[in-house]
Amino acid sequence: MQDRNRTTSADFVENDNNPSNNPHLSDLLQVRLSRRTTVMGGLSATAAAMFASVPLVGCGSDSKDSSTATPALPKLGFTPVARSLADTVMLPTGYSLSVLYALGDPLAAGVADWADNGSETGASYEKRSGDHHDAMAYYGLGDDGKWASTRSDRGVLCINHENITQSMLHAGAISVAPRLEDEALKEINAHGVAILEIKKNAGKFEVVRTGAVNRRITPNTPMELTGPVRGSRFTVTAYDAKGVKSMGTINNCGHGETPWGTYLSGEENWAFYYQRLAGDNAKRPAPDVALLNRYGITEGTAGSYAWASVVAADPASNVFKRWNASVTGASMTGSDDFRHDANTFGWVVEIDPFNAASTPKKRTALGRMAHEGAWFGPVSVGKPIIVYTGDDSRNEYIYKFVSEALWDAADAAKGTAAGDKYLDKGTLYVGKFKADGTGEWVALVHGQNGLTDDNATFPFTSQAAVLVAARLAGDAVGATKMDRPEWCTVNPLTGEVYFTLTNNSRRVAASPSSSSPMVDAANPRYYEDVNGAATSKGNVNGHIIRWREDGANKFSWDIYLFGAQADANLSNVNVSGLSANNDFSSPDGIYADPRGVLWIQTDDGAYSDVTNCMMLAAVPGMVGDGGKKTIQNTAAGGAVVPVDTFVGKNPGDENLRRFLVGPKECEITGLTMTPDGKTMFVNIQHPGENSKIGDLRSHWPDSQTNAGSSKRPRSATIVITRNDGGVIGLV
Ligand code: FEO
Ligand code: CA
Ligand code: CA
C-alpha cells in the first residue's frame, strides 16, 4: 500500500528465527548435494509439489534416476527491461500479457460488466472484483473441487483487495460527512479478499464467473476468532458479546500459503479506518488508551473515509457504526458499542479457498500488528511449523511463530482443521538483530521477559493481552526497530529467510529519539535522495535483509541487497553496485519461487522521476557470501557516521535483472505461478493512484492496447506467459 505508511506516526519492530534449521539445506549450495530427495525434504508441501512438476534446473529435469541429478542454481534467461515512465506494463522480449481480473469485474453470472462511470451499486461489490489487488496465490483445482497441487490449467486464485482509490469508484463528487450510505457501502465492499475460479480456454486463462468456489470476503463477512484471544475481554463488541465472532477483514495486504492448502491474509493498515471521538480517553481505562495509541487510533481521529458518519436506513445495522471505536454505550464490558472493534483486526486470517460457505478464522496466536503477511519456514515431519510475520510501519518489528504441534504429513489434506492444530497453539517470538551479525528470537509469553501484570506501560495480564498488544510486548523486550518490514520469503534451496525493509523516513544518523532511531548494523543507511523537486532523507530506497536459523532461537544475518539508483554513491547508497539493468527503490513484495528464483516487487515514491514501479528477478546466494562493510553515512548536521554491517555479494546483472515495469503511479505487488512454471500472475495496484474525475493520471489497463484511451485506471491481475511456451524467467 503506497503512502499510507508515509503519513502515519506508527512505529515498527522486527521478527524471530527458526530453531529447526536443516544444515543440509545450507550445504546444498556449497557442495551441490546430488540427491533430489535431499532438496525435497526441506520444501513446503506446496513447493515440493510444484518443484516435482517443474522440469527446471535444480533437480535434473530429465533424470529418471534422480539420485544422480546434480542440483544447480537457476540461471536467469531474459533480457533486462529498461526503466520506464510509460502508461503500459513493459515485459522482456518474448513475453506477453493479458488482463485477467480488474476492479469491478463480475464474479457471478448475471452481474453487469464494469461500466467505467461509477454507476455500480455498493451491494454489487459483494459479487465484483474489489480494488487495490495485492498479494495472491494460485491453487490447482481438481475435477472433484479439491486442491490439486500439480494442476496448471484450472485453479483457484485468492486475491487480497487492500484498499481503494476512492474517486475511481464513484460517478463524480464524493459525499462528505455524513457520507451517503451506498457510496460508503461500495467503498467497504471493495475491500477484502476475492476467491475465484480460473481456467484455461483455448490456451488462455479466464475467470469462470459461475465457479463454485467464487466468493467475495468483505469487511462484513462473519469471521471467527481462534487462539488465545478468542473470548477474551479485548474482543467483546455489540456484534458478539462473547468476543468469539467478528465482522470481516480489511486492508488485506500480504498473504501466506499454508502447507495444508489454505490461504492466509494479513490485515495491515486497519487502524486508519476508525473514528475515535474527542474526549474518549477519559471514558476508558488507561491501558486501553495506551493500546489504542500504540496502534495509531488516537483520540479525535476521524477515520480515513468517515464511514462511521453514515446515517443508515436500517438503524440496527452495524455496518457503519462499527467504525466508531469510541465508548458510546453504558456497559462496562463494551457489549453495547464498538469500543473494542479495532481489537478484532490486525490478525492473520485463514481462508479455505475450496469452500465458499466456510467461515474464515483469525489466528490470534500469531499476534496483532499491521500484518503484511505470514510466510512458512521449511516444513519437516516431526518438527514444528514456523511462520514469519512482519509489522509494516516505521521502526516496527519482525516476528516468528513456532507451533506447539509437530508436523504430520497426513495433515496436508486437512484444510483449516490443520490450521486449528498448528496455528492456535505455539510461541510468538520477536527479533533482535545484533551488531555482530547474529540475532536472537525473544519469546512473547505472558509472565516471561517482563511481560507481566505489573508492567508499567501496559499490564500483560494474560497471553491474550500479550498478543493483542504485540507491539507493546515487542517494546518491552527490546526488539530491534526495523526500516518497515514488508514481505518475507524463504529460499527453498537454502531454507534462508529474506525480508524486505521498504524504506524509513525516520531513520537518522544524529539526534535519535524513540520515533527516529539511529542507524544500526541491520538498518545501516541514512542519506538524502533527490526525486524531481523533492528531497527525501533517511533510508530512502530500502533494503533486503536475510538470515539463517542457527537453532536455539539464534540466527545469523546479512543484508542481501540495498535499493538505490545506479548513479548513487557506491560507498554509502548504491552499496550493492546496482546498474541501469537492475536498479530499484523500495522493495516490498518478495517471493522465492519453487525453483529458487527470487522475485522482488517495488512500491516506490523516491525513484519515480526516472521509472515507474517494477519487478525484478534474482538468483540469490546465501548468508555470508559477501562480507563486513562500513557504511559512511553523512548525518543531517554534516558529521560522518560510520556503521559496520554485513553485506551480501553484489549480484551483478547476471543474478539480478529487471523483468517488468508497471504503468504510471502503480505499485507492483502480488505474484503467483502455475505449478508448471509457465504462467505467472502479477497484480498492478492503483495505476494512476492520484487520479480524480476530470484528472485521470493513468488509463491502464485500457492504455496497454489503446494509446488514446480516456478510460479510468483500474487495479488488475495480469497473466504473463512466454511466447514460446517455456517456463518464466529462466533460460
Ligand atoms: Fe500493504 Fe506494507 O504494504
Ligand atoms: Ca532519486
Ligand atoms: Ca506491501
XYZ file of C-alpha atoms and ligand atoms in Angstrom:
736
model
C 0.000 0.000 0.000
C 1.623 3.191 -1.083
C 1.773 6.301 1.069
C -0.278 5.055 3.987
C 2.849 4.389 5.942
C 4.497 7.558 4.813
C 1.923 9.669 6.570
C 1.428 7.877 9.856
C 3.248 8.035 13.134
C 3.158 4.310 13.699
C 6.415 2.568 14.503
C 7.744 -0.952 13.988
C 9.644 -3.897 15.427
C 11.338 -6.979 13.949
C 10.846 -10.767 13.920
C 12.222 -14.067 15.145
C 14.099 -17.182 13.999
C 13.646 -20.845 13.335
C 15.283 -23.336 15.690
C 14.674 -26.231 13.358
C 17.320 -25.329 10.787
C 18.296 -28.086 8.431
C 22.061 -27.907 7.892
C 21.871 -29.970 4.728
C 19.909 -27.192 3.065
C 22.676 -24.709 3.675
C 25.177 -27.227 2.454
C 23.274 -27.585 -0.758
C 24.684 -24.544 -2.485
C 28.196 -25.139 -1.259
C 28.717 -28.788 -2.035
C 25.930 -29.328 -4.569
C 24.422 -32.366 -2.927
C 23.137 -34.627 -5.600
C 20.059 -36.293 -4.227
C 16.766 -34.775 -5.258
C 15.224 -36.190 -2.116
C 17.510 -34.024 -0.044
C 16.207 -30.941 -1.736
C 12.620 -32.041 -1.436
C 12.954 -32.689 2.279
C 13.204 -29.001 3.043
C 10.332 -27.746 0.928
C 6.807 -26.934 1.898
C 4.198 -29.347 0.602
C 3.089 -26.777 -1.958
C 6.591 -26.052 -3.109
C 7.502 -29.713 -3.219
C 4.525 -30.486 -5.422
C 5.442 -27.604 -7.664
C 9.104 -28.448 -7.733
C 8.352 -32.037 -8.596
C 6.297 -30.975 -11.577
C 8.552 -28.248 -12.927
C 11.180 -29.524 -15.347
C 13.710 -26.901 -14.419
C 17.245 -26.563 -13.255
C 17.900 -27.770 -9.766
C 16.794 -31.343 -9.980
C 17.870 -32.747 -13.299
C 14.735 -32.252 -15.343
C 15.007 -35.312 -17.492
C 16.524 -37.615 -14.979
C 14.670 -40.836 -14.347
C 17.267 -41.629 -11.717
C 17.078 -38.560 -9.565
C 19.771 -39.835 -7.270
C 22.330 -38.909 -9.897
C 20.883 -35.481 -10.749
C 23.013 -32.510 -9.808
C 21.178 -29.572 -8.282
C 22.309 -26.262 -9.672
C 21.366 -22.669 -9.180
C 18.795 -21.439 -11.676
C 20.080 -19.195 -14.467
C 18.113 -16.116 -15.487
C 17.233 -16.208 -19.150
C 15.726 -12.927 -20.331
C 16.891 -9.518 -21.491
C 16.516 -6.858 -18.781
C 13.630 -4.422 -19.184
C 14.569 -0.733 -19.276
C 13.293 1.752 -16.714
C 10.053 3.294 -17.968
C 7.612 6.111 -17.315
C 5.107 4.846 -19.903
C 1.483 4.042 -19.075
C 1.879 0.394 -20.007
C 3.290 -2.755 -18.456
C 6.707 -3.453 -20.001
C 7.982 -7.046 -20.266
C 11.114 -8.674 -21.685
C 11.215 -9.513 -25.382
C 9.429 -12.783 -25.994
C 6.851 -12.378 -23.207
C 3.166 -11.409 -23.450
C 0.420 -10.440 -21.048
C -3.331 -10.401 -20.820
C -5.583 -8.750 -18.248
C -7.479 -11.354 -16.222
C -9.352 -9.595 -13.462
C -9.778 -5.842 -12.956
C -11.595 -3.601 -10.474
C -15.349 -4.052 -10.744
C -15.262 -7.189 -12.899
C -18.178 -9.576 -12.148
C -17.570 -12.729 -10.121
C -21.004 -14.207 -10.673
C -23.374 -14.790 -13.570
C -25.932 -12.040 -14.084
C -23.750 -9.226 -12.750
C -23.290 -6.441 -15.302
C -19.839 -5.627 -16.645
C -17.912 -2.631 -15.314
C -19.403 0.492 -16.866
C -16.460 2.883 -16.356
C -18.732 5.580 -14.953
C -19.124 4.714 -11.267
C -22.715 3.542 -11.690
C -22.264 0.160 -9.955
C -24.128 -0.167 -6.646
C -22.451 -0.699 -3.326
C -24.137 -4.064 -2.845
C -22.971 -5.270 -6.265
C -19.394 -5.247 -4.990
C -20.232 -8.355 -2.995
C -20.020 -10.049 -6.406
C -17.390 -7.928 -8.134
C -13.660 -7.542 -8.020
C -12.550 -5.269 -5.222
C -9.905 -2.560 -5.633
C -6.151 -2.430 -4.997
C -5.240 -6.023 -5.830
C -2.375 -7.093 -3.591
C -0.931 -10.472 -2.606
C -2.378 -13.592 -4.188
C -1.951 -17.329 -4.534
C -2.854 -19.941 -7.157
C -4.154 -23.334 -6.039
C -4.698 -26.059 -8.626
C -8.374 -27.074 -8.719
C -9.226 -30.713 -9.359
C -12.327 -32.062 -11.073
C -13.572 -33.060 -7.612
C -13.435 -29.436 -6.472
C -10.483 -30.102 -4.193
C -6.868 -28.969 -4.119
C -4.869 -30.482 -6.984
C -1.377 -29.216 -6.244
C 0.128 -30.015 -9.650
C -2.699 -28.802 -11.893
C -1.767 -25.888 -14.155
C -4.823 -25.408 -16.394
C -7.527 -24.873 -13.768
C -7.174 -23.218 -10.417
C -8.452 -21.042 -7.633
C -6.950 -17.582 -7.288
C -7.103 -15.960 -3.867
C -6.511 -12.215 -4.148
C -6.284 -9.540 -1.477
C -8.033 -6.218 -2.135
C -6.068 -3.961 0.144
C -7.574 -0.508 -0.205
C -9.434 1.760 -2.640
C -8.822 4.730 -4.912
C -11.935 6.423 -3.635
C -12.695 8.746 -6.530
C -12.465 5.989 -9.161
C -15.386 4.098 -7.601
C -17.972 6.862 -7.882
C -19.770 8.828 -10.575
C -18.405 12.232 -9.648
C -18.244 14.318 -6.492
C -17.832 12.282 -3.309
C -20.057 12.909 -0.298
C -18.525 14.339 2.859
C -19.711 13.508 6.380
C -22.393 12.420 6.770
C -21.395 10.091 3.951
C -24.021 8.700 1.579
C -24.856 5.136 2.561
C -24.395 3.488 -0.821
C -21.119 5.290 -1.504
C -19.727 4.110 1.817
C -21.040 0.577 1.273
C -19.323 0.446 -2.117
C -16.046 1.557 -0.571
C -16.340 -1.010 2.221
C -17.260 -3.849 -0.133
C -14.383 -3.013 -2.491
C -12.041 -4.156 0.322
C -11.360 -7.703 1.494
C -10.409 -10.858 -0.381
C -11.640 -12.490 -3.588
C -11.718 -16.201 -4.301
C -12.270 -17.056 -7.956
C -12.036 -19.996 -10.261
C -9.850 -19.515 -13.318
C -9.497 -21.903 -16.211
C -7.603 -22.101 -19.478
C -9.823 -21.712 -22.508
C -8.097 -22.118 -25.884
C -4.764 -21.783 -24.109
C -5.645 -18.581 -22.243
C -6.701 -18.185 -18.604
C -10.170 -16.710 -17.979
C -12.262 -16.108 -14.871
C -15.059 -18.691 -14.545
C -17.892 -16.481 -13.360
C -20.008 -19.479 -12.381
C -17.234 -21.103 -10.354
C -18.472 -22.882 -7.221
C -15.562 -21.516 -5.190
C -16.217 -17.890 -6.154
C -16.811 -15.539 -3.272
C -16.020 -12.091 -2.033
C -14.939 -11.803 1.558
C -15.528 -8.247 2.769
C -15.285 -6.225 5.983
C -18.803 -7.524 6.707
C -18.205 -11.270 6.251
C -18.692 -13.179 9.543
C -15.381 -14.400 10.995
C -14.326 -16.496 13.945
C -11.545 -15.577 16.332
C -9.375 -18.541 17.329
C -6.392 -18.958 19.638
C -5.679 -17.278 22.978
C -7.562 -14.022 22.285
C -10.825 -15.803 21.432
C -13.461 -14.985 24.007
C -11.256 -12.523 25.878
C -12.416 -9.158 27.199
C -10.497 -7.487 24.382
C -12.838 -8.657 21.632
C -16.240 -8.073 23.245
C -18.376 -5.936 20.922
C -22.008 -5.212 20.204
C -21.645 -7.712 17.346
C -20.677 -10.533 19.724
C -20.782 -10.084 23.481
C -18.805 -13.321 23.862
C -15.827 -11.955 21.913
C -15.698 -15.045 19.715
C -17.005 -13.712 16.403
C -16.146 -10.583 14.456
C -17.125 -8.678 11.348
C -14.935 -9.170 8.319
C -11.394 -8.350 7.310
C -9.844 -5.168 5.926
C -6.661 -3.753 4.395
C -5.601 -7.222 3.320
C -2.039 -6.848 2.178
C 0.430 -9.727 2.082
C -0.534 -13.363 2.302
C 0.611 -16.836 3.206
C 0.174 -20.268 1.683
C -0.194 -23.000 4.280
C 1.256 -26.486 3.790
C -2.342 -27.717 4.065
C -3.788 -25.853 1.084
C -5.428 -22.846 2.705
C -4.830 -19.139 2.189
C -3.658 -16.667 4.810
C -4.337 -12.949 4.516
C -2.640 -10.228 6.576
C -4.612 -7.261 7.957
C -2.286 -4.279 7.618
C -3.471 -0.678 7.963
C -6.835 -1.403 9.604
C -6.258 1.245 12.262
C -6.742 4.147 9.886
C -10.397 3.376 9.138
C -11.515 4.091 12.691
C -13.047 7.198 14.138
C -12.355 7.961 17.804
C -14.123 10.937 19.277
C -12.502 13.753 21.223
C -12.893 13.074 24.933
C -12.871 9.296 24.537
C -9.688 8.791 26.553
C -11.427 9.913 29.726
C -14.105 7.257 29.272
C -11.845 4.225 29.288
C -9.123 2.592 31.394
C -5.574 3.830 30.919
C -4.307 0.512 29.460
C -6.973 0.676 26.729
C -5.812 4.169 25.824
C -2.181 3.022 25.729
C -3.180 0.162 23.451
C -5.179 2.342 21.070
C -2.435 4.942 20.888
C 0.306 2.395 20.204
C -1.678 1.172 17.198
C -2.394 4.686 15.931
C -6.064 5.156 16.826
C -5.701 8.367 18.731
C -8.452 10.398 20.301
C -10.038 12.840 17.868
C -9.230 10.911 14.690
C -11.990 10.906 12.033
C -11.185 7.697 10.127
C -9.907 7.524 6.544
C -13.255 7.540 4.771
C -15.610 8.678 7.572
C -17.781 5.577 7.194
C -18.988 5.961 10.786
C -20.749 9.147 9.714
C -23.342 7.285 7.615
C -26.905 7.532 8.911
C -28.025 4.064 7.849
C -31.542 3.436 6.553
C -31.654 0.480 8.955
C -30.856 1.825 12.427
C -29.949 -1.689 13.587
C -27.168 -2.020 11.005
C -23.653 -2.317 12.421
C -22.016 -1.876 9.012
C -21.141 1.784 9.517
C -21.376 2.431 13.254
C -18.748 -0.227 13.939
C -16.107 2.162 12.511
C -16.531 4.398 15.561
C -14.100 2.963 18.118
C -15.292 5.285 20.886
C -17.115 4.402 24.084
C -20.740 5.240 23.258
C -22.564 2.646 25.393
C -23.153 2.423 29.125
C -21.776 -1.091 29.659
C -18.552 -1.880 31.469
C -17.661 -4.654 29.025
C -18.179 -2.980 25.643
C -21.027 -5.304 24.673
C -23.180 -2.331 23.639
C -20.776 -0.459 21.330
C -17.642 -0.945 19.230
C -15.011 0.403 21.607
C -13.119 -2.900 21.182
C -13.795 -3.450 17.496
C -10.250 -2.469 16.495
C -9.016 -5.425 18.557
C -10.763 -7.728 16.082
C -8.361 -6.525 13.352
C -4.611 -6.810 12.973
C -4.630 -10.579 12.654
C -3.671 -13.227 10.140
C -6.884 -14.656 8.657
C -7.114 -18.233 7.394
C -9.479 -18.911 4.495
C -10.432 -22.224 2.893
C -10.250 -21.457 -0.858
C -12.281 -24.534 -1.771
C -15.369 -23.954 0.360
C -17.277 -20.740 -0.370
C -19.507 -21.318 2.669
C -16.649 -21.677 5.169
C -16.099 -19.156 7.948
C -12.657 -17.509 7.866
C -10.639 -17.826 11.074
C -8.496 -15.166 12.672
C -5.409 -16.859 14.117
C -4.682 -14.713 17.161
C -1.691 -16.753 18.338
C 0.341 -15.016 15.589
C -0.062 -11.643 17.286
C -1.744 -8.372 16.397
C 0.034 -5.761 14.316
C -0.035 -4.112 10.894
C 0.377 -7.578 9.424
C 1.898 -7.618 5.998
C 1.597 -11.384 5.528
C 2.612 -14.747 7.008
C 5.288 -16.949 5.454
C 6.211 -20.513 6.296
C 9.666 -21.819 7.017
C 10.756 -25.202 5.648
C 8.321 -27.902 6.707
C 9.672 -31.164 8.075
C 7.866 -34.167 9.528
C 8.198 -34.221 13.302
C 9.283 -30.569 13.511
C 7.200 -27.545 14.492
C 5.601 -25.305 11.873
C 7.387 -21.946 11.576
C 5.614 -18.772 10.412
C 7.405 -15.449 9.893
C 5.467 -12.195 10.045
C 6.286 -8.510 9.981
C 4.673 -5.315 11.175
C 4.756 -2.761 8.366
C 5.174 0.595 9.955
C 8.259 2.629 10.539
C 10.516 1.193 13.244
C 8.340 -1.830 13.909
C 9.392 -5.420 14.411
C 9.790 -8.804 12.741
C 8.158 -11.825 14.392
C 8.293 -15.610 14.278
C 5.664 -18.098 15.383
C 6.613 -21.665 16.297
C 3.775 -24.176 16.576
C 3.336 -26.432 19.564
C 2.213 -29.310 17.347
C 4.801 -31.147 15.253
C 4.183 -31.554 11.544
C 2.402 -34.697 10.413
C 2.362 -35.023 6.623
C -1.109 -36.587 6.842
C -2.423 -33.120 7.725
C -1.557 -31.728 4.280
C -5.066 -32.505 3.030
C -6.994 -31.323 6.086
C -7.537 -27.637 5.282
C -8.489 -25.324 8.138
C -8.713 -28.297 10.524
C -4.919 -28.414 10.173
C -4.906 -24.666 10.830
C -6.721 -25.351 14.103
C -3.931 -27.770 15.023
C -0.861 -25.750 14.056
C -1.803 -22.062 14.243
C -3.750 -21.747 17.505
C -1.112 -23.039 19.937
C 2.534 -22.111 19.902
C 5.042 -19.427 20.815
C 5.348 -15.992 19.261
C 8.864 -14.532 19.183
C 10.197 -11.124 18.205
C 13.574 -10.476 16.606
C 16.690 -8.764 17.901
C 19.347 -8.109 15.269
C 22.772 -7.647 16.828
C 25.782 -5.688 15.621
C 27.937 -8.802 15.281
C 25.775 -10.299 12.530
C 23.862 -12.652 14.792
C 20.367 -12.365 16.139
C 18.050 -13.710 18.773
C 14.373 -14.529 18.948
C 12.779 -13.394 22.206
C 9.627 -15.189 23.370
C 6.496 -13.083 23.860
C 4.945 -15.203 26.570
C 2.870 -13.984 29.482
C 4.980 -13.935 32.639
C 8.321 -14.067 30.808
C 10.786 -11.344 29.764
C 8.934 -8.636 31.699
C 5.543 -9.371 30.128
C 3.868 -9.364 33.499
C 0.760 -7.957 35.161
C 2.756 -5.136 36.766
C 4.377 -3.841 33.574
C 4.298 -0.041 33.873
C 3.270 0.700 30.273
C 0.641 -1.963 29.778
C -0.471 -4.714 32.153
C 0.203 -8.013 30.418
C -2.414 -9.875 32.437
C -2.735 -12.891 30.155
C -1.417 -14.339 26.908
C -4.405 -12.676 25.226
C -3.113 -9.322 26.472
C 0.393 -10.088 25.138
C -0.962 -10.968 21.701
C -3.445 -8.080 21.391
C -0.644 -5.718 22.405
C 2.171 -7.451 20.489
C 3.762 -4.095 19.635
C 3.908 -3.137 23.306
C 5.280 -6.587 24.106
C 7.981 -6.075 21.474
C 8.817 -2.717 23.006
C 9.075 -4.281 26.462
C 11.627 -6.895 25.408
C 13.803 -4.516 23.403
C 13.164 -5.837 19.895
C 15.045 -4.194 17.014
C 13.295 -1.341 15.230
C 13.368 -2.063 11.516
C 13.002 0.031 8.362
C 9.357 -1.011 7.693
C 9.112 -4.803 7.352
C 7.136 -5.716 4.239
C 7.147 -9.202 2.697
C 9.144 -12.266 3.609
C 10.033 -15.384 1.673
C 12.067 -18.496 2.317
C 14.544 -19.680 -0.315
C 13.564 -23.302 -0.996
C 17.151 -24.143 -1.963
C 18.722 -22.993 1.294
C 15.970 -22.526 3.876
C 17.243 -18.975 4.405
C 14.739 -16.208 5.101
C 14.537 -12.951 3.103
C 12.688 -9.905 4.429
C 12.121 -6.649 2.567
C 12.575 -3.422 4.538
C 10.995 -0.984 2.173
C 12.280 2.413 3.433
C 12.265 4.538 6.558
C 11.999 8.313 6.524
C 12.546 8.321 10.282
C 15.905 6.571 10.342
C 18.521 9.092 11.434
C 22.301 9.356 11.822
C 22.135 12.067 14.502
C 19.838 13.162 17.327
C 17.865 9.907 17.623
C 14.603 9.604 19.535
C 12.180 6.773 20.231
C 10.367 7.502 16.965
C 13.529 8.282 14.962
C 16.103 5.622 15.785
C 19.804 5.804 15.000
C 21.281 3.844 12.113
C 22.372 0.399 13.305
C 24.005 -2.672 11.816
C 20.760 -4.131 10.415
C 19.389 -0.755 9.287
C 22.657 0.975 8.439
C 21.865 3.740 5.947
C 20.942 7.408 6.273
C 21.248 9.662 3.203
C 19.473 12.251 1.117
C 17.812 11.426 -2.184
C 16.505 13.821 -4.816
C 13.313 12.916 -6.677
C 12.378 15.706 -9.068
C 11.892 18.786 -6.906
C 11.654 16.800 -3.657
C 14.457 15.710 -1.350
C 13.929 12.747 0.985
C 16.049 11.724 3.963
C 16.556 8.514 5.911
C 16.775 5.051 4.373
C 15.022 6.277 1.243
C 15.411 3.232 -1.012
C 15.148 0.356 1.471
C 16.999 -2.951 1.676
C 16.500 -6.697 1.926
C 17.826 -8.458 5.000
C 18.199 -12.230 5.211
C 19.101 -14.752 7.841
C 19.902 -18.363 8.515
C 18.428 -20.060 11.554
C 21.175 -21.404 13.791
C 18.988 -23.234 16.314
C 18.241 -22.426 19.954
C 16.486 -19.215 18.874
C 19.648 -17.800 17.357
C 20.279 -16.707 13.791
C 22.954 -15.226 11.521
C 22.056 -12.357 9.211
C 23.423 -10.162 6.475
C 21.956 -7.619 4.070
C 21.327 -9.332 0.761
C 20.619 -6.191 -1.251
C 20.356 -2.421 -0.927
C 17.878 -0.489 -3.062
C 19.463 2.515 -4.827
C 19.561 4.363 -8.098
C 22.510 3.239 -10.202
C 24.239 6.615 -10.215
C 24.189 6.986 -6.422
C 27.364 6.927 -4.323
C 28.770 3.392 -4.181
C 30.159 3.701 -0.679
C 27.060 4.725 1.219
C 23.975 4.430 -1.046
C 24.444 2.097 -4.025
C 26.256 -0.355 -1.791
C 25.154 -3.396 -3.837
C 26.548 -1.913 -7.056
C 23.257 -1.811 -8.974
C 23.283 -0.917 -12.671
C 20.790 0.514 -15.148
C 19.594 -3.061 -15.712
C 18.642 -3.713 -12.112
C 18.462 -0.570 -10.030
C 15.328 -0.172 -7.936
C 13.900 1.572 -4.891
C 11.617 0.448 -2.062
C 11.386 -3.351 -2.225
C 8.002 -4.581 -0.996
C 6.678 -7.873 -2.419
C 9.222 -10.714 -2.447
C 8.684 -14.317 -3.449
C 11.138 -17.157 -3.879
C 9.549 -19.480 -6.394
C 9.989 -23.257 -6.095
C 12.970 -23.121 -8.446
C 14.842 -20.697 -6.196
C 14.259 -17.607 -8.353
C 13.659 -14.596 -6.123
C 11.115 -12.070 -7.421
C 11.292 -8.546 -5.977
C 8.468 -6.024 -6.402
C 8.551 -2.317 -5.614
C 6.215 0.233 -4.065
C 8.251 3.338 -4.564
C 7.862 7.081 -4.318
C 11.549 8.014 -4.461
C 12.772 6.964 -7.914
C 9.531 7.982 -9.614
C 11.224 10.792 -11.553
C 13.041 8.100 -13.532
C 10.860 4.993 -13.527
C 7.533 3.527 -12.555
C 7.397 0.666 -10.044
C 8.798 -2.657 -11.169
C 9.530 -6.328 -10.604
C 12.982 -7.887 -10.756
C 14.160 -11.477 -10.832
C 17.178 -12.583 -8.827
C 19.245 -15.628 -8.049
C 20.424 -15.092 -4.504
C 23.398 -16.712 -2.876
C 23.400 -17.201 0.851
C 24.170 -15.511 4.138
C 27.884 -14.762 4.375
C 28.674 -14.805 0.643
C 29.814 -11.169 0.897
C 31.477 -9.678 3.926
C 31.772 -6.974 6.509
C 31.412 -3.411 5.275
C 31.415 0.047 6.822
C 28.737 2.430 5.551
C 29.919 6.046 5.700
C 26.733 7.952 6.478
C 26.661 11.738 6.485
C 24.342 12.924 9.242
C 21.958 15.852 8.882
C 24.469 18.153 10.565
C 27.292 17.034 8.235
C 29.147 14.686 10.588
C 30.361 11.373 9.139
C 28.714 8.476 10.989
C 30.241 5.122 10.042
C 28.176 1.961 10.651
C 29.617 -1.542 10.393
C 27.341 -4.069 8.768
C 27.389 -7.304 6.756
C 26.609 -7.163 3.061
C 25.917 -9.996 0.614
C 27.928 -10.413 -2.552
C 26.940 -7.918 -5.243
C 24.534 -9.750 -7.569
C 25.610 -8.110 -10.830
C 23.424 -8.181 -13.933
C 23.906 -11.939 -14.083
C 21.921 -12.576 -10.916
C 19.598 -9.567 -10.703
C 17.698 -8.014 -13.565
C 14.514 -6.089 -14.182
C 11.683 -8.257 -15.535
C 8.707 -5.874 -15.547
C 7.900 -2.185 -15.230
C 4.340 -1.116 -14.459
C 2.168 1.747 -15.711
C 2.007 5.226 -14.182
C 1.504 5.698 -10.427
C 1.076 1.999 -9.722
C 2.583 -0.390 -7.227
C 3.618 -3.867 -8.328
C 2.504 -6.324 -5.664
C 1.482 -9.939 -5.515
C 2.564 -12.759 -7.752
C 1.974 -16.442 -8.099
C 2.661 -19.101 -10.693
C 1.105 -22.257 -12.012
C 2.873 -25.451 -10.909
C 4.346 -25.962 -14.399
C 6.164 -22.621 -14.113
C 4.731 -21.438 -17.438
C 2.132 -18.916 -16.271
C 2.758 -16.075 -13.861
C 0.097 -13.858 -12.323
C 1.069 -10.351 -11.178
C -1.025 -7.581 -9.673
C -0.874 -3.978 -10.812
C -2.155 -1.969 -7.844
C -3.628 1.524 -8.078
C -2.416 2.730 -11.512
C -2.970 6.480 -11.619
C -3.098 6.497 -7.823
C -3.662 10.238 -7.580
C -6.451 10.356 -10.166
C -9.646 12.330 -9.751
C -12.601 12.542 -12.073
C -11.505 15.090 -14.678
C -7.813 14.463 -13.907
C -7.033 10.841 -14.725
C -3.325 10.152 -14.206
C -3.372 6.781 -15.985
C -5.701 4.896 -18.281
C -4.289 1.461 -17.599
C -5.268 -1.311 -18.296
C -7.050 0.076 -21.363
C -3.887 2.010 -22.246
C -1.986 -1.256 -22.617
C -3.555 -1.726 -26.067
C -5.167 1.678 -26.674
C -2.721 4.568 -26.634
C -5.528 7.126 -26.933
C -7.581 5.743 -24.051
C -9.681 8.038 -21.887
C -10.908 5.298 -19.528
C -10.465 5.183 -15.762
C -7.403 3.445 -14.329
C -8.170 0.138 -12.587
C -6.145 -2.191 -10.406
C -5.900 -5.567 -12.127
C -4.351 -9.031 -12.223
C -2.330 -9.764 -15.350
C -1.314 -13.130 -16.776
C 2.240 -13.386 -18.132
C 3.361 -16.126 -20.491
C 6.326 -16.770 -22.742
C 5.589 -16.664 -26.433
C 7.464 -19.928 -26.981
C 5.515 -21.652 -24.214
C 8.563 -22.007 -21.981
C 8.979 -21.510 -18.273
C 9.016 -17.971 -16.897
C 12.282 -16.188 -16.280
C 14.835 -18.903 -16.978
C 16.897 -19.846 -19.997
Fe 0.351 -3.164 2.161
Fe 3.061 -2.845 3.652
O 2.152 -2.919 2.127
Ca 16.356 10.000 -6.772
Ca 3.105 -4.358 0.639
